[in-house]
PDB file of C-alpha atoms in Angstrom:
ATOM      1  CA  MET I   1       0.000   0.000   0.000  1.00 40.00           C
ATOM      2  CA  SER I   2       1.333   3.453  -0.885  1.00 37.00           C
ATOM      3  CA  LEU I   3       1.927   6.260   1.595  1.00 35.00           C
ATOM      4  CA  ALA I   4      -0.747   8.288  -0.203  1.00 39.00           C
ATOM      5  CA  ALA I   5      -3.315   5.510   0.240  1.00 40.00           C
ATOM      6  CA  LEU I   6      -2.538   5.223   3.924  1.00 35.00           C
ATOM      7  CA  ARG I   7      -2.834   8.976   4.368  1.00 38.00           C
ATOM      8  CA  CYS I   8      -6.364   8.741   2.939  1.00 40.00           C
ATOM      9  CA  GLN I   9      -7.239   6.251   5.689  1.00 40.00           C
ATOM     10  CA  SER I  10      -5.737   8.315   8.496  1.00 38.00           C
ATOM     11  CA  GLY I  11      -9.182   8.991   9.944  1.00 42.00           C
ATOM     12  CA  SER I  12      -9.320   5.435  11.294  1.00 41.00           C
ATOM     13  CA  VAL I  13      -7.086   3.799  13.869  1.00 40.00           C
ATOM     14  CA  TRP I  14      -6.006   1.259  11.246  1.00 39.00           C
ATOM     15  CA  GLY I  15      -4.997   4.027   8.862  1.00 38.00           C
ATOM     16  CA  GLY I  16      -2.946   5.742  11.548  1.00 36.00           C
ATOM     17  CA  LEU I  17      -1.275   2.541  12.689  1.00 39.00           C
ATOM     18  CA  GLY I  18      -0.649   1.391   9.144  1.00 38.00           C
ATOM     19  CA  TYR I  19       0.918   4.684   8.157  1.00 34.00           C
ATOM     20  CA  ALA I  20       3.149   4.736  11.244  1.00 35.00           C
ATOM     21  CA  SER I  21       4.185   1.126  10.670  1.00 40.00           C
ATOM     22  CA  LEU I  22       5.019   1.687   7.009  1.00 35.00           C
ATOM     23  CA  VAL I  23       7.070   4.802   7.735  1.00 33.00           C
ATOM     24  CA  TYR I  24       8.873   3.046  10.600  1.00 36.00           C
ATOM     25  CA  ASN I  25       9.733  -0.005   8.518  1.00 39.00           C
ATOM     26  CA  ALA I  26      11.011   2.210   5.704  1.00 36.00           C
ATOM     27  CA  LEU I  27      13.594   3.896   7.915  1.00 37.00           C
ATOM     28  CA  PRO I  28      17.168   2.898   7.008  1.00 40.00           C
ATOM     29  CA  TYR I  29      18.160   1.906  10.547  1.00 36.00           C
ATOM     30  CA  ARG I  30      15.622  -0.903  10.451  1.00 36.00           C
ATOM     31  CA  GLN I  31      18.166  -2.778   8.339  1.00 36.00           C
ATOM     32  CA  SER I  32      21.000  -2.186  10.813  1.00 36.00           C
ATOM     33  CA  ALA I  33      22.262  -4.842  13.179  1.00 38.00           C
ATOM     34  CA  SER I  34      20.513  -4.923  16.538  1.00 48.00           C
ATOM     35  CA  MET I  35      22.303  -5.110  19.871  1.00 63.00           C
ATOM     36  CA  ASP I  36      23.206  -8.786  20.133  1.00 85.00           C
ATOM     37  CA  THR I  37      23.730 -11.023  23.154  1.00 89.00           C
ATOM     38  CA  ARG I  38      27.504 -10.846  22.811  1.00 93.00           C
ATOM     39  CA  THR I  39      27.543  -7.063  23.115  1.00 92.00           C
ATOM     40  CA  LEU I  40      25.151  -7.248  26.054  1.00 91.00           C
ATOM     41  CA  CYS I  41      27.425  -9.708  27.892  1.00 94.00           C
ATOM     42  CA  LEU I  42      30.484  -7.555  27.197  1.00 96.00           C
ATOM     43  CA  GLY I  43      28.656  -4.486  28.511  1.00 92.00           C
ATOM     44  CA  ILE I  44      27.698  -6.213  31.751  1.00 92.00           C
ATOM     45  CA  LEU I  45      31.269  -7.461  32.242  1.00 96.00           C
ATOM     46  CA  GLY I  46      32.445  -3.889  31.703  1.00 93.00           C
ATOM     47  CA  ASP I  47      31.117  -3.188  35.200  1.00 89.00           C
ATOM     48  CA  GLY I  48      33.040  -6.064  36.783  1.00 93.00           C
ATOM     49  CA  ASP I  49      33.687  -9.804  36.796  1.00 96.00           C
ATOM     50  CA  ALA I  50      30.647 -12.081  36.799  1.00 96.00           C
ATOM     51  CA  THR I  51      29.593 -15.690  36.396  1.00 95.00           C
ATOM     52  CA  GLY I  52      27.290 -16.824  33.622  1.00 94.00           C
ATOM     53  CA  TYR I  53      24.497 -17.207  36.169  1.00 93.00           C
ATOM     54  CA  GLU I  54      25.014 -13.658  37.459  1.00 94.00           C
ATOM     55  CA  ILE I  55      24.942 -12.295  33.908  1.00 93.00           C
ATOM     56  CA  LYS I  56      21.772 -14.255  33.183  1.00 91.00           C
ATOM     57  CA  LYS I  57      20.058 -12.889  36.317  1.00 90.00           C
ATOM     58  CA  PHE I  58      21.209  -9.354  35.529  1.00 87.00           C
ATOM     59  CA  VAL I  59      19.787  -9.586  32.009  1.00 85.00           C
ATOM     60  CA  GLU I  60      16.505 -10.964  33.336  1.00 83.00           C
ATOM     61  CA  GLU I  61      16.083  -8.342  36.057  1.00 78.00           C
ATOM     62  CA  ARG I  62      17.512  -5.234  34.404  1.00 76.00           C
ATOM     63  CA  PHE I  63      16.984  -5.730  30.668  1.00 77.00           C
ATOM     64  CA  GLY I  64      13.933  -8.002  30.555  1.00 69.00           C
ATOM     65  CA  HIS I  65      11.505  -5.072  30.737  1.00 64.00           C
ATOM     66  CA  PHE I  66      12.680  -3.437  27.521  1.00 66.00           C
ATOM     67  CA  LEU I  67      14.949  -5.760  25.544  1.00 70.00           C
ATOM     68  CA  GLU I  68      14.218  -9.208  24.141  1.00 72.00           C
ATOM     69  CA  VAL I  69      17.124 -11.486  25.034  1.00 74.00           C
ATOM     70  CA  SER I  70      17.126 -15.254  24.711  1.00 78.00           C
ATOM     71  CA  GLN I  71      18.314 -16.607  28.051  1.00 78.00           C
ATOM     72  CA  SER I  72      19.542 -19.770  26.335  1.00 85.00           C
ATOM     73  CA  ALA I  73      21.884 -17.688  24.155  1.00 88.00           C
ATOM     74  CA  ILE I  74      23.922 -16.245  27.036  1.00 92.00           C
ATOM     75  CA  TYR I  75      26.152 -19.244  27.818  1.00 93.00           C
ATOM     76  CA  PRO I  76      26.961 -19.955  24.132  1.00 93.00           C
ATOM     77  CA  ALA I  77      27.786 -16.255  23.682  1.00 94.00           C
ATOM     78  CA  LEU I  78      30.166 -16.349  26.652  1.00 95.00           C
ATOM     79  CA  GLY I  79      31.842 -19.437  25.185  1.00 95.00           C
ATOM     80  CA  GLU I  80      32.373 -17.646  21.872  1.00 95.00           C
ATOM     81  CA  LEU I  81      33.722 -14.544  23.582  1.00 96.00           C
ATOM     82  CA  HIS I  82      36.168 -16.660  25.571  1.00 97.00           C
ATOM     83  CA  ARG I  83      37.415 -18.530  22.501  1.00 96.00           C
ATOM     84  CA  GLU I  84      37.951 -15.230  20.704  1.00 96.00           C
ATOM     85  CA  GLY I  85      39.899 -13.760  23.616  1.00 97.00           C
ATOM     86  CA  LEU I  86      37.339 -11.058  24.322  1.00 97.00           C
ATOM     87  CA  VAL I  87      36.803 -12.332  27.867  1.00 97.00           C
ATOM     88  CA  SER I  88      38.988 -14.357  30.192  1.00 97.00           C
ATOM     89  CA  CYS I  89      37.630 -17.131  32.378  1.00 96.00           C
ATOM     90  CA  ARG I  90      38.811 -18.572  35.666  1.00 95.00           C
ATOM     91  CA  GLU I  91      37.331 -21.429  37.653  1.00 94.00           C
ATOM     92  CA  VAL I  92      36.528 -20.900  41.313  1.00 93.00           C
ATOM     93  CA  ARG I  93      36.180 -23.933  43.547  1.00 90.00           C
ATOM     94  CA  GLN I  94      33.097 -24.201  45.769  1.00 87.00           C
ATOM     95  CA  GLU I  95      32.537 -26.469  48.768  1.00 87.00           C
ATOM     96  CA  GLY I  96      30.094 -29.225  47.909  1.00 86.00           C
ATOM     97  CA  ARG I  97      29.122 -27.581  44.640  1.00 88.00           C
ATOM     98  CA  PRO I  98      30.453 -27.611  41.069  1.00 88.00           C
ATOM     99  CA  ASP I  99      33.225 -25.144  40.277  1.00 89.00           C
ATOM    100  CA  LYS I 100      31.944 -21.876  38.878  1.00 93.00           C
ATOM    101  CA  LYS I 101      33.369 -19.950  35.928  1.00 94.00           C
ATOM    102  CA  VAL I 102      34.030 -16.264  36.467  1.00 97.00           C
ATOM    103  CA  TYR I 103      34.384 -14.112  33.360  1.00 97.00           C
ATOM    104  CA  ARG I 104      36.388 -10.902  32.971  1.00 97.00           C
ATOM    105  CA  LEU I 105      36.470  -8.403  30.128  1.00 97.00           C
ATOM    106  CA  THR I 106      39.826  -8.226  28.304  1.00 97.00           C
ATOM    107  CA  GLU I 107      41.250  -5.205  26.515  1.00 97.00           C
ATOM    108  CA  ALA I 108      40.248  -6.749  23.188  1.00 97.00           C
ATOM    109  CA  GLY I 109      36.791  -7.293  24.656  1.00 96.00           C
ATOM    110  CA  ARG I 110      36.568  -3.640  25.641  1.00 96.00           C
ATOM    111  CA  GLU I 111      37.327  -2.641  22.054  1.00 96.00           C
ATOM    112  CA  ALA I 112      34.720  -5.128  20.788  1.00 95.00           C
ATOM    113  CA  LEU I 113      32.183  -3.689  23.243  1.00 95.00           C
ATOM    114  CA  LEU I 114      32.737  -0.156  21.962  1.00 95.00           C
ATOM    115  CA  ALA I 115      32.418  -1.361  18.363  1.00 94.00           C
ATOM    116  CA  GLY I 116      29.220  -3.275  19.192  1.00 91.00           C
ATOM    117  CA  LEU I 117      27.651  -0.279  20.926  1.00 90.00           C
ATOM    118  CA  GLU I 118      28.558   1.896  17.947  1.00 90.00           C
ATOM    119  CA  ARG I 119      26.842  -0.557  15.562  1.00 88.00           C
ATOM    120  CA  SER I 120      23.624  -0.795  17.544  1.00 82.00           C
ATOM    121  CA  PRO I 121      21.015   1.523  15.947  1.00 80.00           C
ATOM    122  CA  GLY I 122      19.341   2.367  19.257  1.00 79.00           C
ATOM    123  CA  ARG I 123      15.858   1.851  17.862  1.00 77.00           C
ATOM    124  CA  HIS I 124      12.815   1.971  20.089  1.00 76.00           C
ATOM    125  CA  ARG I 125      10.007  -0.529  19.595  1.00 75.00           C
ATOM    126  CA  VAL I 126       6.828  -1.187  21.529  1.00 73.00           C
ATOM    127  CA  ARG I 127       5.242  -4.602  21.080  1.00 77.00           C
ATOM    128  CA  SER I 128       2.179  -5.231  23.214  1.00 85.00           C
ATOM    129  CA  GLU I 129      -0.468  -7.955  23.042  1.00 89.00           C
ATOM    130  CA  PHE I 130      -2.435  -5.825  25.506  1.00 92.00           C
ATOM    131  CA  ILE I 131      -2.657  -2.971  22.983  1.00 91.00           C
ATOM    132  CA  ALA I 132      -3.495  -5.382  20.159  1.00 90.00           C
ATOM    133  CA  LEU I 133      -6.305  -6.965  22.192  1.00 92.00           C
ATOM    134  CA  LEU I 134      -7.830  -3.611  23.073  1.00 93.00           C
ATOM    135  CA  LEU I 135      -7.961  -2.667  19.389  1.00 92.00           C
ATOM    136  CA  PHE I 136     -10.538  -5.481  19.178  1.00 93.00           C
ATOM    137  CA  ALA I 137     -12.216  -4.544  22.465  1.00 93.00           C
ATOM    138  CA  ARG I 138     -15.660  -4.257  20.836  1.00 91.00           C
ATOM    139  CA  TRP I 139     -15.563  -8.012  20.116  1.00 92.00           C
ATOM    140  CA  LEU I 140     -14.570  -9.004  23.649  1.00 92.00           C
ATOM    141  CA  PRO I 141     -16.903  -9.609  26.595  1.00 93.00           C
ATOM    142  CA  PRO I 142     -16.822  -6.514  28.853  1.00 93.00           C
ATOM    143  CA  GLU I 143     -15.623  -8.616  31.801  1.00 94.00           C
ATOM    144  CA  ARG I 144     -12.646  -9.807  29.734  1.00 95.00           C
ATOM    145  CA  VAL I 145     -11.693  -6.189  28.976  1.00 95.00           C
ATOM    146  CA  SER I 146     -11.987  -5.323  32.677  1.00 96.00           C
ATOM    147  CA  ARG I 147      -9.695  -8.227  33.591  1.00 96.00           C
ATOM    148  CA  LEU I 148      -7.137  -7.091  31.021  1.00 96.00           C
ATOM    149  CA  LEU I 149      -7.189  -3.577  32.454  1.00 97.00           C
ATOM    150  CA  ASP I 150      -6.915  -4.902  36.026  1.00 97.00           C
ATOM    151  CA  GLU I 151      -3.911  -7.055  35.108  1.00 97.00           C
ATOM    152  CA  ARG I 152      -2.120  -4.286  33.243  1.00 96.00           C
ATOM    153  CA  GLU I 153      -2.805  -1.747  35.975  1.00 96.00           C
ATOM    154  CA  ALA I 154      -1.375  -4.106  38.599  1.00 96.00           C
ATOM    155  CA  ASP I 155       1.611  -4.913  36.386  1.00 93.00           C
ATOM    156  CA  PHE I 156       2.388  -1.245  35.751  1.00 93.00           C
ATOM    157  CA  ALA I 157       2.122  -0.507  39.478  1.00 94.00           C
ATOM    158  CA  ARG I 158       4.512  -3.375  40.278  1.00 92.00           C
ATOM    159  CA  ILE I 159       7.062  -2.267  37.669  1.00 87.00           C
ATOM    160  CA  LEU I 160       6.808   1.351  38.825  1.00 90.00           C
ATOM    161  CA  GLY I 161       7.534   0.284  42.397  1.00 89.00           C
ATOM    162  CA  TYR I 162      10.534  -1.735  41.215  1.00 83.00           C
ATOM    163  CA  LEU I 163      11.931   1.197  39.213  1.00 83.00           C
ATOM    164  CA  ARG I 164      11.609   3.540  42.171  1.00 85.00           C
ATOM    165  CA  GLN I 165      13.274   0.987  44.421  1.00 80.00           C
ATOM    166  CA  CYS I 166      16.208   0.694  41.999  1.00 77.00           C
ATOM    167  CA  ALA I 167      16.662   4.457  41.617  1.00 77.00           C
ATOM    168  CA  ASP I 168      19.179   4.624  44.478  1.00 77.00           C
ATOM    169  CA  GLU I 169      21.232   1.798  42.944  1.00 76.00           C
ATOM    170  CA  ALA I 170      21.851   3.602  39.635  1.00 75.00           C
ATOM    171  CA  ARG I 171      25.507   3.597  38.634  1.00 76.00           C
ATOM    172  CA  GLY I 172      26.199   6.752  36.679  1.00 82.00           C
ATOM    173  CA  PRO I 173      24.159   9.228  34.650  1.00 87.00           C
ATOM    174  CA  GLY I 174      23.164   6.686  31.976  1.00 85.00           C
ATOM    175  CA  GLU I 175      21.420   4.366  34.434  1.00 82.00           C
ATOM    176  CA  ARG I 176      19.786   7.311  36.215  1.00 86.00           C
ATOM    177  CA  PHE I 177      18.448   8.625  32.901  1.00 89.00           C
ATOM    178  CA  VAL I 178      17.128   5.220  31.812  1.00 84.00           C
ATOM    179  CA  GLY I 179      15.537   4.610  35.209  1.00 84.00           C
ATOM    180  CA  GLY I 180      13.871   8.016  35.146  1.00 89.00           C
ATOM    181  CA  LEU I 181      12.638   7.533  31.585  1.00 89.00           C
ATOM    182  CA  GLY I 182      11.217   4.117  32.461  1.00 87.00           C
ATOM    183  CA  GLU I 183       9.496   5.543  35.533  1.00 91.00           C
ATOM    184  CA  ALA I 184       7.979   8.362  33.453  1.00 93.00           C
ATOM    185  CA  MET I 185       6.723   6.006  30.720  1.00 91.00           C
ATOM    186  CA  VAL I 186       5.278   3.380  33.061  1.00 92.00           C
ATOM    187  CA  GLY I 187       3.818   6.048  35.335  1.00 95.00           C
ATOM    188  CA  ALA I 188       2.103   7.705  32.370  1.00 95.00           C
ATOM    189  CA  GLY I 189       0.657   4.370  31.243  1.00 95.00           C
ATOM    190  CA  LEU I 190      -0.641   3.636  34.733  1.00 96.00           C
ATOM    191  CA  ALA I 191      -2.188   7.107  35.055  1.00 97.00           C
ATOM    192  CA  TYR I 192      -3.836   6.797  31.627  1.00 97.00           C
ATOM    193  CA  ILE I 193      -5.452   3.444  32.454  1.00 97.00           C
ATOM    194  CA  ARG I 194      -6.771   4.731  35.772  1.00 97.00           C
ATOM    195  CA  GLU I 195      -8.145   7.916  34.220  1.00 97.00           C
ATOM    196  CA  HIS I 196      -9.701   6.457  31.065  1.00 96.00           C
ATOM    197  CA  ARG I 197     -10.683   2.863  31.788  1.00 96.00           C
ATOM    198  CA  ALA I 198     -14.184   3.831  32.921  1.00 95.00           C
ATOM    199  CA  ALA I 199     -14.931   5.419  29.542  1.00 94.00           C
ATOM    200  CA  LEU I 200     -13.752   2.282  27.742  1.00 95.00           C
ATOM    201  CA  GLU I 201     -15.745  -0.065  29.978  1.00 93.00           C
ATOM    202  CA  GLN I 202     -18.906   2.035  29.738  1.00 91.00           C
ATOM    203  CA  GLY I 203     -18.568   2.207  25.964  1.00 90.00           C
ATOM    204  CA  LEU I 204     -18.557  -1.603  25.787  1.00 85.00           C
ATOM    205  CA  ASP I 205     -21.956  -1.989  27.389  1.00 72.00           C
ATOM    206  CA  PRO I 206     -23.916  -4.699  25.472  1.00 65.00           C
ATOM    207  CA  GLY I 207     -26.381  -2.052  24.317  1.00 58.00           C
ATOM    208  CA  ASP I 208     -23.668   0.178  22.896  1.00 51.00           C
ATOM    209  CA  GLU I 209     -24.447   1.318  19.360  1.00 52.00           C
ATOM    210  CA  GLU I 210     -21.005   0.357  18.089  1.00 48.00           C
ATOM    211  CA  ARG I 211     -21.495  -3.273  19.130  1.00 45.00           C
ATOM    212  CA  GLU I 212     -24.990  -3.388  17.649  1.00 48.00           C
ATOM    213  CA  ALA I 213     -23.750  -1.972  14.353  1.00 52.00           C
ATOM    214  CA  ALA I 214     -20.919  -4.509  14.079  1.00 53.00           C
ATOM    215  CA  PRO I 215     -21.548  -7.034  11.239  1.00 53.00           C
TER     216      PRO I 215
END
C-alpha cells in the first residue's frame, strides 16, 4: 500500500497505525544490526567480573523489561567470547558444589564492546499484546476487557515500584536517565489506564451502538 493511500485512511485507527508502521519499517536503521547477546554480555562485564548465572540474572532483572534477550543464548555467547579472547575465564572452587566460571572483560573485549555499541542503531520498539487486544475490544466480553485492564494496571504498578526501588542503585548518569525515563513512561501508562478505563468499559456496554452496528 502506498503512503498516499494510507494517508487517505488516516481517519481510522487502522490508517494511523498502518501509516506509522510503514514509515517506521522504511527507515534505514531498520536494516542495521541490533544489539546482540555478545555485546550485552560484554557491557555487563564492563562493570566487573561475573559468572554466567550472574549475567543471566542481571539480564533478566535489568533488561527483561525493555529488551528481548534469549536466556539460552547467554552461555553460548560467553563461550564464543572466551574462545575469541574477548573475555577471560577462571574457575573458582566451591565447597560441595560444582566449580563456577568467572568471566572478565579483556582489553580486546573492551574494544569489541565499543564497536558493538557503535553498531547498535538504538531503535525503540513497543510490542504489546495488551494494545493489540484492546484494538478489538468491541468483540470481547466486557468482563474480559476489565480483567485485562486490572492485570495491566497491577503490572504497571509493580514495575513502577521496582523502578523507584532501583533508583538509588543507579551507577552513573546513563542508568539514572534510563531509570527516570522508564518511571515516566510506566507512570504515564498507569495514570492513563486509571483515568480512562471507565470510559472504555462504559462504551462496551452490550447495548452500545457500536457493538450493535458490528456485522
